Structures are given as C-alpha cells and as structure tokens.
Amino acid sequence: MDKSREKTFSFKLLSKDGSARAGLLSTPHGAVETPVFMPVGTQATVKSLTPAQLEELNVQILLSNTYHLYLRPGADVIQEFGGLHNFMNWHRPILTDSGGFQVFSLGNLRHVNDEGVVFKSHIDGSTHNFTPESAIMVQEKLGADIIMAFDECPEPHDRKYNEQALARTHQWAERCLKVKSRPDQALFGIVQGGIFSDLRARSAEFLTSLDFPGYSIGGLSVGESKEEMLAVIEVVTAILPEVKPRYLMGVGTPYDLIEGIRRGIDMFDCVLPTRNARNGALFTTHGPLAIKNACYAEDDRPVDERCTCYTCTHFTRAYLRHLFMAKELLAYRLNTIHNLHYYMGLMAGIREAIREDRFTAFRAVFSEQSHE
Amino acid sequence: MDKSREKTFSFKLLSKDGSARAGLLSTPHGAVETPVFMPVGTQATVKSLTPAQLEELNVQILLSNTYHLYLRPGADVIQEFGGLHNFMNWHRPILTDSGGFQVFSLGNLRHVNDEGVVFKSHIDGSTHNFTPESAIMVQEKLGADIIMAFDECPEPHDRKYNEQALARTHQWAERCLKVKSRPDQALFGIVQGGIFSDLRARSAEFLTSLDFPGYSIGGLSVGESKEEMLAVIEVVTAILPEVKPRYLMGVGTPYDLIEGIRRGIDMFDCVLPTRNARNGALFTTHGPLAIKNACYAEDDRPVDERCTCYTCTHFTRAYLRHLFMAKELLAYRLNTIHNLHYYMGLMAGIREAIREDRFTAFRAVFSEQSHE
C-alpha cells in the first residue's frame, strides 16, 4: 500500500449499532462523517446550486461523473485549472465514478471487449474509448479525493453475462490498481455480480484480496427488486473488511439509505433528491409531496412545517406551486434546496442515532412518520 | 389629490447636473434612490434569483407584470396572500405595469375598442377582458407601491393610429384615476404618442393637467430608432413637472440609461440584463462578452476583472462557459447575478456622479470604456 496515500486518506470506525456504522473518512480536502449521502454534480455542478449553498446545506462530499466531464469540458481543461475542486470552486471532498456505469447505460451506442469499451458520445456521436487505464488517467486529471475502478455493469438477472462481466471487472480492477499513480487519491474497488449471491461473494472476496482502501457495491438500483438489493448488500458487507468504507453506488430513496445503513453501508450517492426536486417531487418528514397538485394553489403553509431550510422558512406551498407551474428557474433551486436539506438532515439524524446506540428506534420512527 | 397617499408616496429632487436628476422616492415599502433601474420579475420572481440575492445586489425596487400575474396564479390568490410583497417574500418596493403593453403585444390574439381590450391568454387560449377599471382593480389586488394607468401602445410610426390611440389612452387615464381606491398606491400616468413630437407634447400636457404623482413614458423601445427615442424623451421631459418622477418604460441598454438620465429620466425597467444573462450575453466595463465563445474555454479570468460580484469573485470564464454550453441551471443564475450587479453598479455610479456634479465626465468615461 502506498505510504503517502495513507497520510491523506483514512477511515476510522467510531461506533457501531447492530450492523450500522458511524465513522470518519479523512481525505486531502477534509473529513467526512459517515454514513454520508453524496449529492450528484454530474457536470461539475449540483444542478441549480452554488458551492456556497452546498456548504450551507452541510454537504460534506460531492460526486461528479467522469463520463460527462471527459466529454465536456474535457479532462485536460479541468487538469489545467488544477483539477475539479478549483474548476468548480468546491473545496470539500469529491468522488468521481469511473465512467463505467454511464458508458454501459448507453446501450447500443457502445461495444465492450476485454480491452475496454468503445462508445459514442451522447452529445455529438463522436467515437471514444475507455479502458481501465484511461478511466484512471482521466480521473487522475480530474483530481477527485476518491476515484473508482473501471467496471462492467450488466443487467442484474442474466447469470451467464454476469459471470463473464465479473471476470472482466476483476481483471480491470487489477489493471486500475496497477496504473494508478497519484498518491493523494484513494481508489475504490467495485463489487459486481448482479443479483447472484455466490457471484457477489466471489467478487467481494477477490477485491478484498487486492486491498483497496474502500469498496463500492455497483450494479444495484438498476431494475432488481428491493429484496434482491438488500440481500446482495447483506452478502457483500458480511465479507468486506470492517475497517474499510463501503459505498453503495446510485442508491437511493430515504428508505434505501436507512436499510443500507442497517446492513453496514457507509456511503451513498443518488440523483433522486435533486432530480425529484426539478420534477416538483418534494421529500417531507410525513412522506412525499407533489407541489404541482391543485390543492396547494392557495396553501399558505411551508412544504414541511418541521423543516428549517431556506425554502421552508421563506416561501409557501402556493408560491412554490406557482413557480413550478410557471416553469420558473427559481422553482428548481428552491425545491433542490429543500430536498437536499431533507437528505442531509436525515443522514445527520442517522449518524447521531448510531453514535447514541438508538438506530433501531430511529428507523422505527422514520417508518411510521413517512409511511414507508 | 388623496391626502393619505401623500403620506406614503413622495418624490424629492435632491440635486441636478444639467438635466440629469438625483432624487429620493418614498413608498410604503421604503425609499428608492433615483435614477433607478428596476429589474423585471415577470411572474413574481426575477428569473433564477431569490429575494435575498436581489437585496444583496442592492436592488431597490422590482417591476412585476400584471398581465402574467392576472393569468397565473391569478390576482385573487395573490390578494389572499396579502399582496405581491408577501406572496413572493420581497419587502422592498414593487411597481406593476397595467397589462396594457403585454396585451397589445399579443397581436391578433386581442381586440381593442373604447371600452377596453378583449384578449386570449397565451397560456391556454381562454378569453379575457381588460378595461381601465379592471386593470386598476387587478393592480389593487396585487398591491404594488406604484401602479400604472391602462394605456394603448401602438406601432410608433403610424400617425393616424397614434392619434386615435392617444385619445383613448387619455380617456382611459381619467377612468383609471376615477376608480383608483387604495391610498397606499401611487398611480402613474403614461405618456404615449409614438414618434410624433406634437402628439407626445399633447399627451404630456394633458396628463400633467390630471396631476398624477408620477409620469411614465410608454411606447418606446418598440422599433423606433435611438434618435427618435431620445427626441421623444426630450420633448416629454421638457413638459413634465420637475417635482414628479419620470419613468421610461421598457428601456434599456446601459447607453440608453445614461442618455435617458441625461434627458431627465428617473426610473427605468428592462428585461435586458436578466434575459441577456440567460442567453450568455454578459455586460462588462469594457463592453459585451458572449460567454459561449470558444476563446473562453480555457480562460481563467473572471468575466470582468474589475467586477466584485459573486460570480466574478468565485468563477472563471472557462467554468461559466462550461456551465452555459452544458445548459446547466447554475449558468443562468451566475450570469444573472453578474449582469444585475453591473446594472446596479452603473446606476449607483451615475447617482453619485450627479450628486457630485460630474455626470458629463462620468458619461464620457463610460463611452470610452465600453466603446459605445
């Protein structure tokens, strides 16, 4: 293990409550309390918000997408600006994905073989090529604190394809480790294997043997049932080393977060709070609220009477509905502030509950209030 | 004149420099230093900005559009919320237009006679009717500090039509005055008459005889030349009483503001800074800048090195270009902040120059720097 990396990246497990864990991730851009939810800043911006607002919302770490940044503005431009932190003026930690998930989402715009993936840009149709080596090189140019191995993300129910893809993902993980050169970035391995317990176990064991500083669980929230997802998490977290952080990629709803944490997950990312906000779907302590509904046209209450966010302390449901119906830009911002505040508050509450050994009670209250 | 109105609305001329004037407008929601530029909040929001941000930008007074608010969310809803100030949570002064300009912009979606205008909603095609009486009623429900008489806004070069329309606008001005009932709102008359000096003079004289607390100049910036516009302003301001504020509606560029102020205008509104921002056209002290230009792709300078706005102090041209090319919501916000900061700074500089008797020098420096 790289000595200089140890200086800049570490994970400390602070307390456990059942399988739920509270910990502290140290990175070159500061510490992150876990369990943590990472808002998604696909194109070097969390849609509609400034970095200052993200800090006000107590966002600890952002996720940004290698595929999108590679295509626009290009990794070289970002490198020239001293990396993603400087480019977007966000000086807390950042995690980048490897581009694998996005490339495999392109469907017939891509072709995969053992070497890597050839794909066509969704922006202009131009042809590009990602390999484990180039995915690491691009991520080194972007300069996030935590980077991801390049993996293959297949349909989760196809046994045969998942076996082949898993072999490739494991080879690619080794190739990623081999070419990684920046000591100030932590590279996570990604456990794959679809919904198949034995493949997932094999993957977790193999990657653990490679001694990554952290482990992601990929290939979930892509069409499988909640039961299948939770079963996979249980299999994998039972194998992954206690002392390393576990990151469940692309998940999820508040329910998913709580159930993931209950099974030992430390990190999450998802577009749900931000995308739902732009679609007018708001999270509240008593369940979801669709702001476009006519019943809110003259409702002088805030979205959530228990919420202390800027949106809820300054604007009524009637005004927010008006902005949304009129397709006003401010609607997307105010809704995003509210939804991220909800997610950040939920995670802070969970961390506190774990530290105080009352996560089970917290989960019960959450289920009751939100009717989930 | 209504005595109670005098208590809540007044205009004090503080100093003159040539024909340029610095003054203080007092309203129920606070004072406004003139000359003033009013950003446009068409649908009860200045697109992409919160009220808190507008205050940070030293916006003193907003304009909002009666036509749009009448259609959505409806004047009754806003009245129920205690008026526009409460509805949108902006507690500084507001001015509403009468809906006249918007209705006449609908082209063949409207029909005018002496009674008023029948028009079809641009949202759902439903039929509506504005009269001088209903335009005042709607504006009384909205509750702005300054409201406008209902006027007809014809094509500026058609002499015959302008004569007819002017007669109607004058009758309508009297009808507006007659039905106005709220003592806490100041009703401005609107001078019309196209590009015709005699019609403009007739209009200014007639409206002055009605003793409005302020006067607007309408029907400009609708297709006439700069020379025609400035000639009309000179004719009208020579007639309007010195002690009343003069508002040039829908104008304009930084050049227009300076030339209007030079001819005795006190108030302006225009979508230019905010709309241009959303189109990536930025104002700078050395002239306009189109952020999408390829030359900015790796430019690490701020939009304007002399600018102290949030955008310029936090982000590079390269990042702003990236956001704009990627159609990110944050692009519209950061550009809007910059352009409004430019307009607010320009107006503050002009006010200071007038008070210090150096407006002519200010104008010369502006022309040289911005190449206008």
XYZ file of C-alpha atoms in Angstrom, chain A:
372
model
C 0.000 0.000 0.000
C 1.219 3.431 -0.914
C 2.584 5.150 2.195
C 1.865 8.676 1.046
C -1.761 7.716 0.403
C -2.090 6.556 3.971
C -1.233 10.029 5.064
C -4.026 11.624 3.085
C -6.807 9.029 3.154
C -8.049 7.031 6.089
C -11.233 5.626 7.540
C -11.921 5.327 11.225
C -14.856 3.345 12.567
C -16.199 5.352 15.529
C -19.170 3.312 16.674
C -21.497 0.501 15.701
C -25.148 -0.077 16.440
C -26.034 -3.528 15.207
C -24.502 -3.586 11.727
C -24.983 0.181 11.308
C -21.702 2.078 11.475
C -20.668 5.658 12.245
C -17.222 6.596 11.044
C -14.869 9.293 9.855
C -13.348 9.434 6.392
C -10.248 11.609 6.098
C -9.327 12.987 2.676
C -6.940 15.630 1.330
C -9.874 18.060 1.235
C -11.114 17.401 4.740
C -13.028 14.908 6.805
C -16.395 13.310 6.062
C -18.660 11.900 8.743
C -20.266 8.629 7.744
C -22.781 7.352 6.921
C -22.809 10.056 4.257
C -25.011 10.929 1.310
C -23.184 12.482 -1.644
C -25.264 14.798 -3.859
C -24.553 14.366 -7.563
C -22.829 17.137 -9.503
C -22.866 15.419 -12.883
C -21.291 18.213 -14.910
C -19.190 19.867 -12.177
C -22.273 21.496 -10.655
C -25.105 20.251 -8.472
C -27.900 21.429 -10.728
C -29.130 24.921 -9.745
C -26.953 25.342 -6.619
C -23.746 27.256 -5.926
C -20.891 25.712 -3.917
C -21.671 28.231 -1.156
C -25.212 26.873 -0.901
C -23.964 23.299 -0.764
C -21.772 24.256 2.174
C -24.725 25.927 3.891
C -26.617 22.660 3.413
C -23.755 20.841 5.192
C -22.919 18.805 2.118
C -19.676 17.058 3.046
C -18.700 15.445 -0.246
C -19.929 15.579 -3.839
C -19.981 13.002 -6.604
C -19.149 14.042 -10.145
C -19.309 11.970 -13.334
C -16.160 11.118 -15.238
C -18.027 10.250 -18.455
C -19.711 13.671 -18.631
C -16.621 15.679 -17.669
C -14.438 13.697 -20.073
C -16.755 14.711 -22.931
C -17.359 18.286 -21.737
C -15.364 20.381 -20.926
C -12.685 17.633 -21.206
C -10.305 16.267 -18.578
C -7.369 18.294 -19.905
C -9.195 21.588 -19.372
C -10.047 20.621 -15.810
C -6.488 19.477 -15.150
C -5.204 22.812 -16.438
C -7.366 24.530 -13.838
C -5.743 22.481 -11.092
C -8.484 19.852 -11.007
C -12.183 19.681 -10.390
C -12.056 21.346 -6.969
C -10.589 24.532 -8.399
C -12.566 24.377 -11.631
C -15.935 24.340 -9.869
C -14.730 26.178 -6.754
C -15.735 23.409 -4.346
C -13.027 22.767 -1.789
C -14.539 19.932 0.209
C -14.027 16.308 -0.865
C -15.124 14.983 -4.263
C -15.625 11.429 -5.504
C -15.680 10.571 -9.203
C -17.168 7.453 -10.720
C -15.138 5.658 -13.381
C -17.470 6.332 -16.276
C -18.306 2.623 -16.438
C -21.918 2.896 -15.366
C -22.645 5.775 -17.768
C -20.936 4.062 -20.685
C -22.865 0.839 -20.094
C -26.082 2.867 -19.892
C -25.521 3.998 -23.495
C -26.984 0.715 -24.816
C -26.236 0.213 -28.494
C -24.029 3.285 -28.540
C -21.212 1.125 -27.056
C -19.245 -2.050 -27.651
C -17.308 -3.900 -24.946
C -14.412 -6.342 -25.070
C -11.684 -7.399 -22.646
C -9.601 -4.377 -23.527
C -12.278 -1.827 -22.672
C -15.325 -0.113 -24.125
C -15.794 1.790 -27.374
C -18.715 4.216 -27.182
C -20.340 7.105 -28.966
C -20.777 10.477 -27.270
C -24.418 11.261 -26.425
C -23.589 14.909 -27.248
C -22.221 14.694 -30.797
C -21.978 11.000 -31.713
C -18.170 11.060 -31.819
C -16.412 7.767 -31.016
C -14.403 7.305 -27.810
C -12.682 4.546 -25.938
C -12.499 3.848 -22.201
C -10.134 1.271 -20.780
C -9.270 0.669 -17.135
C -6.059 2.574 -17.811
C -7.716 5.568 -19.477
C -10.500 5.720 -16.854
C -7.822 6.069 -14.176
C -5.870 8.583 -16.237
C -8.966 10.738 -16.720
C -9.816 10.525 -13.026
C -6.248 11.493 -12.130
C -6.652 14.578 -14.288
C -9.952 15.422 -12.621
C -8.249 15.028 -9.253
C -11.088 13.872 -7.000
C -10.232 12.650 -3.495
C -11.831 9.268 -4.122
C -11.848 7.575 -7.527
C -13.429 4.373 -8.814
C -12.127 1.332 -10.627
C -13.465 0.848 -14.165
C -16.094 -1.887 -14.063
C -18.711 -3.533 -16.225
C -22.282 -3.031 -15.087
C -24.511 -5.725 -16.661
C -28.260 -6.369 -16.423
C -28.542 -7.912 -12.934
C -30.617 -11.035 -13.718
C -28.550 -12.543 -16.578
C -26.415 -15.194 -14.870
C -24.216 -16.074 -17.823
C -23.462 -12.498 -18.740
C -22.799 -11.562 -15.112
C -20.219 -14.359 -14.823
C -18.354 -13.113 -17.879
C -18.647 -9.479 -16.859
C -17.450 -10.219 -13.351
C -14.264 -11.868 -14.632
C -13.652 -8.788 -16.738
C -14.427 -6.406 -13.850
C -11.891 -8.251 -11.699
C -9.184 -8.093 -14.364
C -9.958 -4.435 -14.861
C -9.707 -3.789 -11.099
C -6.179 -5.182 -11.131
C -5.281 -3.081 -14.162
C -6.666 0.039 -12.457
C -4.587 -0.588 -9.331
C -1.532 -1.126 -11.474
C -1.676 2.186 -13.343
C -2.913 4.399 -10.545
C -0.145 6.894 -9.811
C -1.462 9.797 -7.713
C -0.793 9.227 -4.019
C -3.403 11.807 -2.989
C -6.326 9.854 -4.427
C -7.973 6.767 -2.928
C -9.084 4.142 -5.461
C -12.116 2.037 -4.518
C -12.799 -1.390 -5.977
C -16.346 -2.128 -7.192
C -18.123 -5.347 -6.253
C -20.341 -6.645 -9.079
C -22.225 -9.914 -9.673
C -25.842 -8.948 -10.350
C -28.411 -10.465 -8.012
C -26.396 -13.645 -7.577
C -25.185 -14.216 -4.032
C -22.339 -16.520 -4.988
C -21.044 -14.101 -7.650
C -21.305 -11.195 -5.233
C -19.463 -13.168 -2.548
C -16.772 -14.144 -5.058
C -16.404 -10.523 -6.098
C -16.197 -9.201 -2.541
C -13.579 -11.816 -1.681
C -11.474 -11.220 -4.751
C -11.471 -7.428 -4.388
C -10.740 -7.663 -0.671
C -7.655 -9.665 -1.557
C -6.462 -6.686 -3.648
C -6.545 -4.464 -0.551
C -8.348 -1.371 -1.841
C -8.737 1.489 0.676
C -12.524 1.269 0.181
C -15.157 -0.807 -1.580
C -18.148 0.090 -3.677
C -21.144 -2.060 -4.426
C -22.138 -1.430 -8.023
C -24.815 -2.810 -10.312
C -27.717 -2.197 -7.941
C -30.745 0.053 -8.252
C -30.776 -0.931 -11.930
C -34.001 -2.936 -12.125
C -33.785 -5.528 -9.352
C -36.334 -5.697 -6.504
C -35.749 -4.116 -3.093
C -35.465 -7.607 -1.595
C -32.841 -8.613 -4.135
C -30.896 -5.410 -3.477
C -30.938 -5.824 0.299
C -29.931 -9.491 0.024
C -26.900 -8.538 -2.104
C -25.882 -5.852 0.405
C -26.022 -8.384 3.232
C -23.884 -10.909 1.386
C -21.279 -8.322 0.441
C -20.969 -6.388 3.707
C -20.515 -9.670 5.582
C -17.353 -10.266 3.549
C -15.877 -6.760 3.171
C -13.323 -5.791 5.874
C -14.798 -3.873 8.795
C -12.056 -1.252 8.696
C -12.735 -0.073 5.137
C -15.567 2.197 3.995
C -18.414 0.658 1.947
C -20.112 2.689 -0.719
C -23.468 1.676 -2.259
C -23.475 3.320 -5.692
C -26.508 5.124 -7.124
C -28.782 4.467 -4.140
C -31.343 5.741 -3.231
C -34.591 6.620 -1.501
C -34.649 7.575 2.194
C -35.869 4.040 2.837
C -32.938 2.609 0.864
C -30.470 4.718 2.841
C -31.795 3.508 6.161
C -31.906 -0.116 5.043
C -28.442 0.141 3.537
C -27.019 1.665 6.701
C -28.731 -1.032 8.733
C -26.695 -3.537 6.702
C -23.378 -1.751 7.181
C -23.163 0.741 4.266
C -21.220 3.989 4.879
C -21.602 5.996 1.661
C -24.361 6.675 -0.872
C -24.974 8.818 -3.919
C -28.107 9.329 -5.954
C -29.710 11.897 -8.264
C -33.051 11.295 -6.531
C -33.241 14.360 -4.238
C -32.018 16.759 -6.939
C -33.849 15.230 -9.917
C -37.085 14.836 -7.971
C -36.789 18.468 -6.905
C -36.709 19.576 -10.520
C -39.779 17.423 -11.157
C -41.619 19.018 -8.228
C -41.481 15.910 -6.025
C -40.533 17.013 -2.514
C -39.450 14.911 0.453
C -41.056 15.689 3.800
C -40.996 14.153 7.250
C -44.526 12.882 6.588
C -43.866 11.469 3.114
C -43.667 12.781 -0.456
C -45.423 15.937 -1.672
C -46.107 16.743 -5.364
C -46.006 20.535 -5.470
C -47.982 20.798 -8.719
C -51.130 19.410 -7.130
C -54.033 21.867 -7.311
C -54.663 21.521 -3.574
C -51.532 23.610 -2.927
C -52.610 26.579 -5.092
C -53.703 28.596 -2.055
C -51.870 26.722 0.690
C -50.012 29.184 2.900
C -48.014 26.540 4.760
C -44.382 25.720 4.023
C -43.621 22.431 2.262
C -42.779 20.859 5.612
C -43.717 22.608 8.819
C -40.877 20.876 10.668
C -38.243 21.888 8.103
C -35.745 24.701 8.739
C -34.399 25.057 5.175
C -34.306 28.398 3.330
C -37.228 27.345 1.153
C -39.496 26.316 4.020
C -38.638 29.335 6.181
C -39.282 31.835 3.372
C -41.913 30.532 0.961
C -45.363 28.981 0.933
C -46.557 25.926 -0.945
C -48.743 28.294 -3.026
C -45.737 30.327 -4.171
C -43.639 27.227 -4.871
C -46.523 25.742 -6.858
C -46.854 28.980 -8.825
C -43.129 28.971 -9.653
C -43.284 25.332 -10.698
C -46.387 25.734 -12.879
C -44.807 28.806 -14.495
C -41.602 26.788 -15.135
C -39.593 29.450 -13.329
C -35.901 28.695 -12.728
C -36.304 29.616 -9.069
C -38.642 26.644 -8.626
C -35.854 24.172 -9.390
C -33.494 25.887 -6.988
C -35.884 26.226 -4.060
C -37.055 22.627 -4.476
C -33.450 21.379 -4.693
C -32.507 23.259 -1.524
C -35.416 21.661 0.292
C -34.776 18.105 -0.891
C -31.039 18.225 -0.172
C -31.749 19.735 3.244
C -34.062 16.801 3.868
C -31.407 14.257 2.839
C -28.641 15.995 4.802
C -30.871 16.206 7.882
C -31.855 12.555 7.572
C -28.202 11.482 7.411
C -27.203 13.704 10.350
C -30.050 12.196 12.374
C -28.936 8.693 11.460
C -25.307 9.386 12.410
C -26.386 10.755 15.752
C -28.685 7.788 16.367
C -25.890 5.308 15.611
C -23.471 7.125 17.919
C -26.118 7.083 20.646
C -26.981 3.426 20.065
C -30.598 4.088 19.102
C -30.597 3.443 15.354
C -33.330 0.812 15.625
C -35.655 3.291 17.344
C -34.755 5.965 14.775
C -35.648 3.580 11.959
C -38.989 2.729 13.567
C -39.950 6.394 13.981
C -38.919 7.121 10.380
C -41.051 4.262 9.033
C -44.060 5.395 10.986
C -43.803 9.093 10.065
C -43.110 8.664 6.399
C -45.462 5.697 5.976
C -42.699 3.711 4.321
